[in-house]
Amino acid sequence: MAVASVTAVLAVVVALVAVKLTSAPARLVASESPASSVVVRQVTTVPAAVLTRVSPGQEITPLLAVKTSGPPLRIGGKPAIVFVSEESCPFCAAERWSLAVALSHFGIWSNLGTTTSSATDVYPDTATLSFRTAHYQSTKLTLRTTELTDNAGHPLQAETPLDNSLIGTFDVPPYVNSADQSGAVPFLDIANRYVLAGAQYDPQVLAGLSAAQIAGQLSNPASPVAVAIDGSAQVIVAAINQVLRDQAGPPATAGSGG
C-alpha cells in the first residue's frame, strides 16, 4: 500500500509538472482577430476637420524628407506607400493607428485586424490594428505592407526585395540616429520622398486601452489619444498631399496650350 501511495503521489506531481510545462508558453501564443465594424468605421472616418484641429503632441520620431534626389517610388503607376512592421513591436502598434487613419483619407480599407503587441516587450499588450490580411484600394496611392512577425514574435510575412532595398537605403543614418538603430521597425516610406523609422508618438498614451476604446476617441480632438494618433496622421496626410501635388506638376499658365 505504501508503494502504491508513493506511486500515486508521483503520478500527481508528474501530471502537475506536465500541466505547468504545457501551459507556460500560452502567453507566447499569437493572437489576432478581425477588427469589428465599429472599430473600422471609427478609424476610417475621422473627419479632416478633426485632424486639423488636433494640437500635435510631443513628437518622438519625425517624418523626414529624403535627402537624395531620384524618381518617386511608384507601383502600378501610382505613388507607393511601403510600411514594414512587426505585430510584436509596441512602436509599430502605435504607428499603425496613425497610418490607418491617414490612408483612409485617400482610399478604402478592408479586412483590417486587431491584435496587441508583445506581452513581454516594453509597453506590453499595446492594442493595435493588424495589416497582415488587410486590403487597401485607392485611385491615388498603392500600399504595400509587411508584418514580419506575429505578436508572439513568430515569423509571419517575409521581407520583400522592395522592403529590403528601401530599409537598406533609408533605414540607416542620417535617417536614424546611429548605425545601431539601422533596420529598425516600424519603417514607413512615402514614395521615396519621406521616411519614418520609428513611431511618431509615445505608445504609453495607449496603455491599458482596448482597440475599441482607442478607436472611440479618435474623433475627439481633446483626447490625448486623438492628439497622439490624429496628430501623427496629420503629418502623414500632409506628406502624401505634397507627393500628389509634386506628381501633378506645376499648373498650366495662360497661353501654354498647343
PDB file of C-alpha atoms in Angstrom:
ATOM      1  CA  MET A   1       0.000   0.000   0.000  1.00  0.00           C
ATOM      2  CA  ALA A   2       2.886   2.349   0.841  1.00  0.00           C
ATOM      3  CA  VAL A   3       4.414   1.762  -2.585  1.00  0.00           C
ATOM      4  CA  ALA A   4       1.051   2.372  -4.214  1.00  0.00           C
ATOM      5  CA  SER A   5       0.625   5.638  -2.283  1.00  0.00           C
ATOM      6  CA  VAL A   6       4.079   6.878  -3.319  1.00  0.00           C
ATOM      7  CA  THR A   7       3.362   5.937  -6.913  1.00  0.00           C
ATOM      8  CA  ALA A   8       0.077   7.848  -6.805  1.00  0.00           C
ATOM      9  CA  VAL A   9       1.760  10.953  -5.379  1.00  0.00           C
ATOM     10  CA  LEU A  10       4.473  10.811  -8.037  1.00  0.00           C
ATOM     11  CA  ALA A  11       1.836  10.496 -10.719  1.00  0.00           C
ATOM     12  CA  VAL A  12       0.099  13.640  -9.436  1.00  0.00           C
ATOM     13  CA  VAL A  13       3.411  15.533  -9.329  1.00  0.00           C
ATOM     14  CA  VAL A  14       4.277  14.438 -12.857  1.00  0.00           C
ATOM     15  CA  ALA A  15       0.832  15.486 -14.028  1.00  0.00           C
ATOM     16  CA  LEU A  16       1.199  18.923 -12.412  1.00  0.00           C
ATOM     17  CA  VAL A  17       4.650  19.381 -13.964  1.00  0.00           C
ATOM     18  CA  ALA A  18       3.237  18.388 -17.353  1.00  0.00           C
ATOM     19  CA  VAL A  19       0.448  20.958 -16.992  1.00  0.00           C
ATOM     20  CA  LYS A  20       2.998  23.587 -15.969  1.00  0.00           C
ATOM     21  CA  LEU A  21       5.252  22.823 -18.919  1.00  0.00           C
ATOM     22  CA  THR A  22       2.436  22.848 -21.442  1.00  0.00           C
ATOM     23  CA  SER A  23       0.657  25.905 -20.078  1.00  0.00           C
ATOM     24  CA  ALA A  24       3.685  28.171 -19.505  1.00  0.00           C
ATOM     25  CA  PRO A  25       4.172  29.092 -23.192  1.00  0.00           C
ATOM     26  CA  ALA A  26       0.481  30.006 -23.568  1.00  0.00           C
ATOM     27  CA  ARG A  27       1.367  33.684 -23.116  1.00  0.00           C
ATOM     28  CA  LEU A  28       3.505  33.375 -26.233  1.00  0.00           C
ATOM     29  CA  VAL A  29       0.706  32.092 -28.450  1.00  0.00           C
ATOM     30  CA  ALA A  30      -0.081  34.614 -31.153  1.00  0.00           C
ATOM     31  CA  SER A  31      -3.498  36.167 -31.310  1.00  0.00           C
ATOM     32  CA  GLU A  32      -5.322  38.261 -33.866  1.00  0.00           C
ATOM     33  CA  SER A  33      -8.949  38.768 -34.762  1.00  0.00           C
ATOM     34  CA  PRO A  34     -10.874  40.697 -37.423  1.00  0.00           C
ATOM     35  CA  ALA A  35     -11.465  44.305 -36.446  1.00  0.00           C
ATOM     36  CA  SER A  36     -15.070  44.966 -35.540  1.00  0.00           C
ATOM     37  CA  SER A  37     -17.166  47.020 -37.929  1.00  0.00           C
ATOM     38  CA  VAL A  38     -17.407  49.740 -35.268  1.00  0.00           C
ATOM     39  CA  VAL A  39     -13.615  49.976 -34.875  1.00  0.00           C
ATOM     40  CA  VAL A  40     -13.116  50.027 -38.644  1.00  0.00           C
ATOM     41  CA  ARG A  41     -15.708  52.780 -39.055  1.00  0.00           C
ATOM     42  CA  GLN A  42     -14.218  54.910 -36.276  1.00  0.00           C
ATOM     43  CA  VAL A  43     -10.688  54.536 -37.635  1.00  0.00           C
ATOM     44  CA  THR A  44     -11.559  55.210 -41.262  1.00  0.00           C
ATOM     45  CA  THR A  45     -13.975  58.127 -40.830  1.00  0.00           C
ATOM     46  CA  VAL A  46     -12.008  60.590 -38.720  1.00  0.00           C
ATOM     47  CA  PRO A  47     -13.000  63.915 -40.318  1.00  0.00           C
ATOM     48  CA  ALA A  48     -10.275  66.025 -41.898  1.00  0.00           C
ATOM     49  CA  ALA A  49     -11.517  68.882 -39.714  1.00  0.00           C
ATOM     50  CA  VAL A  50     -10.619  66.865 -36.618  1.00  0.00           C
ATOM     51  CA  LEU A  51      -7.096  66.218 -37.912  1.00  0.00           C
ATOM     52  CA  THR A  52      -6.538  69.924 -38.482  1.00  0.00           C
ATOM     53  CA  ARG A  53      -7.957  70.840 -35.052  1.00  0.00           C
ATOM     54  CA  VAL A  54      -5.709  68.478 -33.149  1.00  0.00           C
ATOM     55  CA  SER A  55      -2.744  70.061 -31.442  1.00  0.00           C
ATOM     56  CA  PRO A  56       0.067  67.580 -32.132  1.00  0.00           C
ATOM     57  CA  GLY A  57       1.688  66.134 -29.046  1.00  0.00           C
ATOM     58  CA  GLN A  58       5.400  65.741 -28.411  1.00  0.00           C
ATOM     59  CA  GLU A  59       6.939  64.104 -31.444  1.00  0.00           C
ATOM     60  CA  ILE A  60       9.479  61.421 -30.556  1.00  0.00           C
ATOM     61  CA  THR A  61      10.437  60.417 -34.109  1.00  0.00           C
ATOM     62  CA  PRO A  62       9.937  62.825 -37.019  1.00  0.00           C
ATOM     63  CA  LEU A  63       8.898  62.019 -40.552  1.00  0.00           C
ATOM     64  CA  LEU A  64      11.919  63.089 -42.585  1.00  0.00           C
ATOM     65  CA  ALA A  65      12.227  64.369 -46.128  1.00  0.00           C
ATOM     66  CA  VAL A  66      14.530  62.205 -48.257  1.00  0.00           C
ATOM     67  CA  LYS A  67      17.824  63.980 -48.862  1.00  0.00           C
ATOM     68  CA  THR A  68      18.775  62.273 -52.113  1.00  0.00           C
ATOM     69  CA  SER A  69      17.289  63.008 -55.498  1.00  0.00           C
ATOM     70  CA  GLY A  70      15.678  60.420 -57.717  1.00  0.00           C
ATOM     71  CA  PRO A  71      12.322  59.483 -59.157  1.00  0.00           C
ATOM     72  CA  PRO A  72       9.439  58.955 -56.732  1.00  0.00           C
ATOM     73  CA  LEU A  73       8.638  55.361 -55.872  1.00  0.00           C
ATOM     74  CA  ARG A  74       5.653  54.188 -57.921  1.00  0.00           C
ATOM     75  CA  ILE A  75       3.827  50.889 -58.083  1.00  0.00           C
ATOM     76  CA  GLY A  76       1.116  50.398 -60.670  1.00  0.00           C
ATOM     77  CA  GLY A  77       1.677  53.936 -61.913  1.00  0.00           C
ATOM     78  CA  LYS A  78       0.792  55.476 -58.526  1.00  0.00           C
ATOM     79  CA  PRO A  79       2.927  56.833 -55.679  1.00  0.00           C
ATOM     80  CA  ALA A  80       3.729  53.935 -53.357  1.00  0.00           C
ATOM     81  CA  ILE A  81       3.477  53.738 -49.584  1.00  0.00           C
ATOM     82  CA  VAL A  82       5.571  50.960 -48.006  1.00  0.00           C
ATOM     83  CA  PHE A  83       5.161  50.007 -44.346  1.00  0.00           C
ATOM     84  CA  VAL A  84       7.222  47.307 -42.630  1.00  0.00           C
ATOM     85  CA  SER A  85       6.413  46.340 -39.059  1.00  0.00           C
ATOM     86  CA  GLU A  86       6.095  43.564 -36.505  1.00  0.00           C
ATOM     87  CA  GLU A  87       2.900  42.797 -34.619  1.00  0.00           C
ATOM     88  CA  SER A  88       5.009  42.180 -31.513  1.00  0.00           C
ATOM     89  CA  CYS A  89       6.518  45.694 -31.614  1.00  0.00           C
ATOM     90  CA  PRO A  90       4.771  48.338 -29.437  1.00  0.00           C
ATOM     91  CA  PHE A  91       6.101  51.212 -31.533  1.00  0.00           C
ATOM     92  CA  CYS A  92       4.687  49.537 -34.637  1.00  0.00           C
ATOM     93  CA  ALA A  93       1.416  49.164 -32.745  1.00  0.00           C
ATOM     94  CA  ALA A  94       1.317  52.894 -32.128  1.00  0.00           C
ATOM     95  CA  GLU A  95       2.216  53.986 -35.660  1.00  0.00           C
ATOM     96  CA  ARG A  96      -0.226  51.567 -37.295  1.00  0.00           C
ATOM     97  CA  TRP A  97      -3.159  53.551 -35.880  1.00  0.00           C
ATOM     98  CA  SER A  98      -1.895  56.801 -37.413  1.00  0.00           C
ATOM     99  CA  LEU A  99      -1.159  55.260 -40.792  1.00  0.00           C
ATOM    100  CA  ALA A 100      -4.613  53.673 -40.961  1.00  0.00           C
ATOM    101  CA  VAL A 101      -6.293  56.985 -40.132  1.00  0.00           C
ATOM    102  CA  ALA A 102      -4.168  58.905 -42.640  1.00  0.00           C
ATOM    103  CA  LEU A 103      -4.594  56.496 -45.549  1.00  0.00           C
ATOM    104  CA  SER A 104      -8.367  56.383 -45.060  1.00  0.00           C
ATOM    105  CA  HIS A 105      -8.388  59.921 -46.486  1.00  0.00           C
ATOM    106  CA  PHE A 106      -7.024  58.622 -49.807  1.00  0.00           C
ATOM    107  CA  GLY A 107      -8.664  55.201 -50.181  1.00  0.00           C
ATOM    108  CA  ILE A 108     -10.683  52.407 -48.612  1.00  0.00           C
ATOM    109  CA  TRP A 109      -9.513  49.805 -46.093  1.00  0.00           C
ATOM    110  CA  SER A 110     -10.919  46.297 -45.789  1.00  0.00           C
ATOM    111  CA  ASN A 111     -10.030  43.200 -43.758  1.00  0.00           C
ATOM    112  CA  LEU A 112      -8.264  45.125 -41.003  1.00  0.00           C
ATOM    113  CA  GLY A 113      -7.397  43.020 -37.983  1.00  0.00           C
ATOM    114  CA  THR A 114      -6.855  43.800 -34.309  1.00  0.00           C
ATOM    115  CA  THR A 115      -4.121  42.439 -32.078  1.00  0.00           C
ATOM    116  CA  THR A 116      -1.800  43.559 -29.282  1.00  0.00           C
ATOM    117  CA  SER A 117       1.941  43.987 -29.097  1.00  0.00           C
ATOM    118  CA  SER A 118       4.118  41.508 -27.233  1.00  0.00           C
ATOM    119  CA  ALA A 119       3.269  40.812 -23.608  1.00  0.00           C
ATOM    120  CA  THR A 120       6.967  40.701 -22.751  1.00  0.00           C
ATOM    121  CA  ASP A 121       8.238  43.859 -24.507  1.00  0.00           C
ATOM    122  CA  VAL A 122       8.140  47.448 -23.295  1.00  0.00           C
ATOM    123  CA  TYR A 123       4.615  48.913 -23.341  1.00  0.00           C
ATOM    124  CA  PRO A 124       3.253  45.343 -23.137  1.00  0.00           C
ATOM    125  CA  ASP A 125      -0.019  44.370 -24.784  1.00  0.00           C
ATOM    126  CA  THR A 126      -0.494  47.666 -26.631  1.00  0.00           C
ATOM    127  CA  ALA A 127      -3.757  47.345 -28.556  1.00  0.00           C
ATOM    128  CA  THR A 128      -3.397  47.925 -32.267  1.00  0.00           C
ATOM    129  CA  LEU A 129      -4.600  47.144 -35.752  1.00  0.00           C
ATOM    130  CA  SER A 130      -3.005  44.490 -37.925  1.00  0.00           C
ATOM    131  CA  PHE A 131      -2.332  44.790 -41.641  1.00  0.00           C
ATOM    132  CA  ARG A 132      -1.450  41.128 -42.235  1.00  0.00           C
ATOM    133  CA  THR A 133      -4.675  40.383 -44.162  1.00  0.00           C
ATOM    134  CA  ALA A 134      -5.740  43.970 -44.870  1.00  0.00           C
ATOM    135  CA  HIS A 135      -6.516  45.310 -48.333  1.00  0.00           C
ATOM    136  CA  TYR A 136      -6.340  48.919 -49.423  1.00  0.00           C
ATOM    137  CA  GLN A 137      -7.888  50.382 -52.555  1.00  0.00           C
ATOM    138  CA  SER A 138      -7.075  53.847 -53.824  1.00  0.00           C
ATOM    139  CA  THR A 139      -7.105  55.651 -57.129  1.00  0.00           C
ATOM    140  CA  LYS A 140      -4.220  57.826 -55.895  1.00  0.00           C
ATOM    141  CA  LEU A 141      -1.853  55.514 -53.998  1.00  0.00           C
ATOM    142  CA  THR A 142      -0.505  51.970 -53.889  1.00  0.00           C
ATOM    143  CA  LEU A 143       0.107  50.460 -50.455  1.00  0.00           C
ATOM    144  CA  ARG A 144       2.468  47.612 -49.618  1.00  0.00           C
ATOM    145  CA  THR A 145       2.647  46.338 -46.040  1.00  0.00           C
ATOM    146  CA  THR A 146       4.678  43.561 -44.421  1.00  0.00           C
ATOM    147  CA  GLU A 147       4.123  42.181 -40.917  1.00  0.00           C
ATOM    148  CA  LEU A 148       7.413  40.425 -40.214  1.00  0.00           C
ATOM    149  CA  THR A 149       6.256  38.653 -37.035  1.00  0.00           C
ATOM    150  CA  ASP A 150       3.049  37.917 -35.186  1.00  0.00           C
ATOM    151  CA  ASN A 151       2.554  39.348 -31.708  1.00  0.00           C
ATOM    152  CA  ALA A 152       4.331  36.392 -30.100  1.00  0.00           C
ATOM    153  CA  GLY A 153       7.439  37.040 -32.207  1.00  0.00           C
ATOM    154  CA  HIS A 154       6.962  34.125 -34.597  1.00  0.00           C
ATOM    155  CA  PRO A 155       7.943  34.757 -38.248  1.00  0.00           C
ATOM    156  CA  LEU A 156       4.885  35.811 -40.246  1.00  0.00           C
ATOM    157  CA  GLN A 157       5.448  37.548 -43.574  1.00  0.00           C
ATOM    158  CA  ALA A 158       8.828  37.530 -45.288  1.00  0.00           C
ATOM    159  CA  GLU A 159      10.560  40.805 -46.043  1.00  0.00           C
ATOM    160  CA  THR A 160      10.174  41.513 -49.760  1.00  0.00           C
ATOM    161  CA  PRO A 161      13.034  42.544 -52.060  1.00  0.00           C
ATOM    162  CA  LEU A 162      11.481  46.035 -52.130  1.00  0.00           C
ATOM    163  CA  ASP A 163      11.376  46.156 -48.316  1.00  0.00           C
ATOM    164  CA  ASN A 164      14.997  45.097 -48.152  1.00  0.00           C
ATOM    165  CA  SER A 165      16.091  47.704 -50.684  1.00  0.00           C
ATOM    166  CA  LEU A 166      14.251  50.581 -49.016  1.00  0.00           C
ATOM    167  CA  ILE A 167      15.340  49.656 -45.498  1.00  0.00           C
ATOM    168  CA  GLY A 168      18.940  49.346 -46.668  1.00  0.00           C
ATOM    169  CA  THR A 169      18.715  52.802 -48.241  1.00  0.00           C
ATOM    170  CA  PHE A 170      16.562  54.820 -45.840  1.00  0.00           C
ATOM    171  CA  ASP A 171      16.502  52.963 -42.502  1.00  0.00           C
ATOM    172  CA  VAL A 172      20.117  53.976 -41.900  1.00  0.00           C
ATOM    173  CA  PRO A 173      21.919  57.211 -40.927  1.00  0.00           C
ATOM    174  CA  PRO A 174      21.172  60.062 -41.474  1.00  0.00           C
ATOM    175  CA  TYR A 175      17.535  58.939 -41.247  1.00  0.00           C
ATOM    176  CA  VAL A 176      18.224  57.157 -37.948  1.00  0.00           C
ATOM    177  CA  ASN A 177      20.464  58.477 -35.184  1.00  0.00           C
ATOM    178  CA  SER A 178      23.131  55.785 -35.334  1.00  0.00           C
ATOM    179  CA  ALA A 179      24.158  52.661 -37.210  1.00  0.00           C
ATOM    180  CA  ASP A 180      22.970  50.609 -34.218  1.00  0.00           C
ATOM    181  CA  GLN A 181      19.403  51.697 -34.986  1.00  0.00           C
ATOM    182  CA  SER A 182      19.598  50.762 -38.663  1.00  0.00           C
ATOM    183  CA  GLY A 183      16.974  48.350 -39.896  1.00  0.00           C
ATOM    184  CA  ALA A 184      14.572  49.019 -37.034  1.00  0.00           C
ATOM    185  CA  VAL A 185      10.802  48.888 -37.408  1.00  0.00           C
ATOM    186  CA  PRO A 186       8.327  50.398 -37.861  1.00  0.00           C
ATOM    187  CA  PHE A 187       9.589  51.693 -41.171  1.00  0.00           C
ATOM    188  CA  LEU A 188       7.462  53.878 -43.441  1.00  0.00           C
ATOM    189  CA  ASP A 189       8.381  55.075 -46.926  1.00  0.00           C
ATOM    190  CA  ILE A 190       6.177  57.585 -48.712  1.00  0.00           C
ATOM    191  CA  ALA A 191       7.107  57.407 -52.401  1.00  0.00           C
ATOM    192  CA  ASN A 192      10.844  57.743 -51.573  1.00  0.00           C
ATOM    193  CA  ARG A 193      10.109  61.340 -50.642  1.00  0.00           C
ATOM    194  CA  TYR A 194       9.541  60.952 -46.902  1.00  0.00           C
ATOM    195  CA  VAL A 195      10.636  58.224 -44.493  1.00  0.00           C
ATOM    196  CA  LEU A 196       9.926  57.326 -40.878  1.00  0.00           C
ATOM    197  CA  ALA A 197      11.997  54.885 -38.815  1.00  0.00           C
ATOM    198  CA  GLY A 198      10.136  54.596 -35.533  1.00  0.00           C
ATOM    199  CA  ALA A 199       6.859  55.752 -34.009  1.00  0.00           C
ATOM    200  CA  GLN A 200       5.908  59.397 -34.078  1.00  0.00           C
ATOM    201  CA  TYR A 201       4.473  59.314 -30.547  1.00  0.00           C
ATOM    202  CA  ASP A 202       4.955  57.505 -27.240  1.00  0.00           C
ATOM    203  CA  PRO A 203       2.935  54.248 -27.050  1.00  0.00           C
ATOM    204  CA  GLN A 204       2.398  54.930 -23.338  1.00  0.00           C
ATOM    205  CA  VAL A 205      -0.651  57.033 -24.264  1.00  0.00           C
ATOM    206  CA  LEU A 206      -2.403  53.812 -25.326  1.00  0.00           C
ATOM    207  CA  ALA A 207      -1.548  51.855 -22.160  1.00  0.00           C
ATOM    208  CA  GLY A 208      -4.414  49.849 -20.714  1.00  0.00           C
ATOM    209  CA  LEU A 209      -6.826  50.708 -23.551  1.00  0.00           C
ATOM    210  CA  SER A 210      -8.564  48.226 -25.825  1.00  0.00           C
ATOM    211  CA  ALA A 211      -8.785  48.698 -29.585  1.00  0.00           C
ATOM    212  CA  ALA A 212     -12.415  49.733 -29.161  1.00  0.00           C
ATOM    213  CA  GLN A 213     -11.513  52.339 -26.540  1.00  0.00           C
ATOM    214  CA  ILE A 214      -8.746  53.770 -28.700  1.00  0.00           C
ATOM    215  CA  ALA A 215     -10.880  53.923 -31.844  1.00  0.00           C
ATOM    216  CA  GLY A 216     -13.716  55.500 -29.890  1.00  0.00           C
ATOM    217  CA  GLN A 217     -11.575  58.520 -29.007  1.00  0.00           C
ATOM    218  CA  LEU A 218     -10.218  59.307 -32.456  1.00  0.00           C
ATOM    219  CA  SER A 219     -12.847  61.897 -33.361  1.00  0.00           C
ATOM    220  CA  ASN A 220     -12.448  63.792 -30.086  1.00  0.00           C
ATOM    221  CA  PRO A 221      -9.646  66.323 -30.650  1.00  0.00           C
ATOM    222  CA  ALA A 222      -9.415  66.960 -26.899  1.00  0.00           C
ATOM    223  CA  SER A 223      -8.498  63.332 -26.184  1.00  0.00           C
ATOM    224  CA  PRO A 224      -4.800  62.582 -25.521  1.00  0.00           C
ATOM    225  CA  VAL A 225      -5.263  59.500 -27.707  1.00  0.00           C
ATOM    226  CA  ALA A 226      -6.531  61.620 -30.600  1.00  0.00           C
ATOM    227  CA  VAL A 227      -3.761  64.166 -30.058  1.00  0.00           C
ATOM    228  CA  ALA A 228      -1.186  61.400 -30.464  1.00  0.00           C
ATOM    229  CA  ILE A 229      -2.775  59.366 -33.264  1.00  0.00           C
ATOM    230  CA  ASP A 230      -4.532  62.089 -35.245  1.00  0.00           C
ATOM    231  CA  GLY A 231      -1.634  64.495 -34.826  1.00  0.00           C
ATOM    232  CA  SER A 232       0.694  61.895 -36.340  1.00  0.00           C
ATOM    233  CA  ALA A 233      -1.844  61.060 -39.055  1.00  0.00           C
ATOM    234  CA  GLN A 234      -1.965  64.732 -39.967  1.00  0.00           C
ATOM    235  CA  VAL A 235       1.796  64.673 -40.617  1.00  0.00           C
ATOM    236  CA  ILE A 236       1.416  61.662 -42.925  1.00  0.00           C
ATOM    237  CA  VAL A 237      -1.524  63.234 -44.765  1.00  0.00           C
ATOM    238  CA  ALA A 238       0.460  66.431 -45.369  1.00  0.00           C
ATOM    239  CA  ALA A 239       3.392  64.450 -46.765  1.00  0.00           C
ATOM    240  CA  ILE A 240       1.162  62.430 -49.092  1.00  0.00           C
ATOM    241  CA  ASN A 241      -0.584  65.576 -50.287  1.00  0.00           C
ATOM    242  CA  GLN A 242       2.809  67.088 -51.113  1.00  0.00           C
ATOM    243  CA  VAL A 243       3.771  63.983 -53.088  1.00  0.00           C
ATOM    244  CA  LEU A 244       0.498  64.146 -55.015  1.00  0.00           C
ATOM    245  CA  ARG A 245       0.986  67.857 -55.737  1.00  0.00           C
ATOM    246  CA  ASP A 246       4.506  67.215 -56.996  1.00  0.00           C
ATOM    247  CA  GLN A 247       3.180  64.418 -59.196  1.00  0.00           C
ATOM    248  CA  ALA A 248       0.611  66.731 -60.764  1.00  0.00           C
ATOM    249  CA  GLY A 249       3.340  69.185 -61.731  1.00  0.00           C
ATOM    250  CA  PRO A 250       3.049  72.941 -61.930  1.00  0.00           C
ATOM    251  CA  PRO A 251      -0.300  74.374 -63.048  1.00  0.00           C
ATOM    252  CA  ALA A 252      -0.636  75.327 -66.692  1.00  0.00           C
ATOM    253  CA  THR A 253      -0.211  79.003 -67.470  1.00  0.00           C
ATOM    254  CA  ALA A 254      -2.280  81.063 -69.856  1.00  0.00           C
ATOM    255  CA  GLY A 255      -1.219  80.625 -73.461  1.00  0.00           C
ATOM    256  CA  SER A 256       0.748  77.451 -72.766  1.00  0.00           C
ATOM    257  CA  GLY A 257      -1.629  75.218 -74.692  1.00  0.00           C
ATOM    258  CA  GLY A 258      -0.911  73.948 -78.196  1.00  0.00           C
TER     259      GLY A 258
END
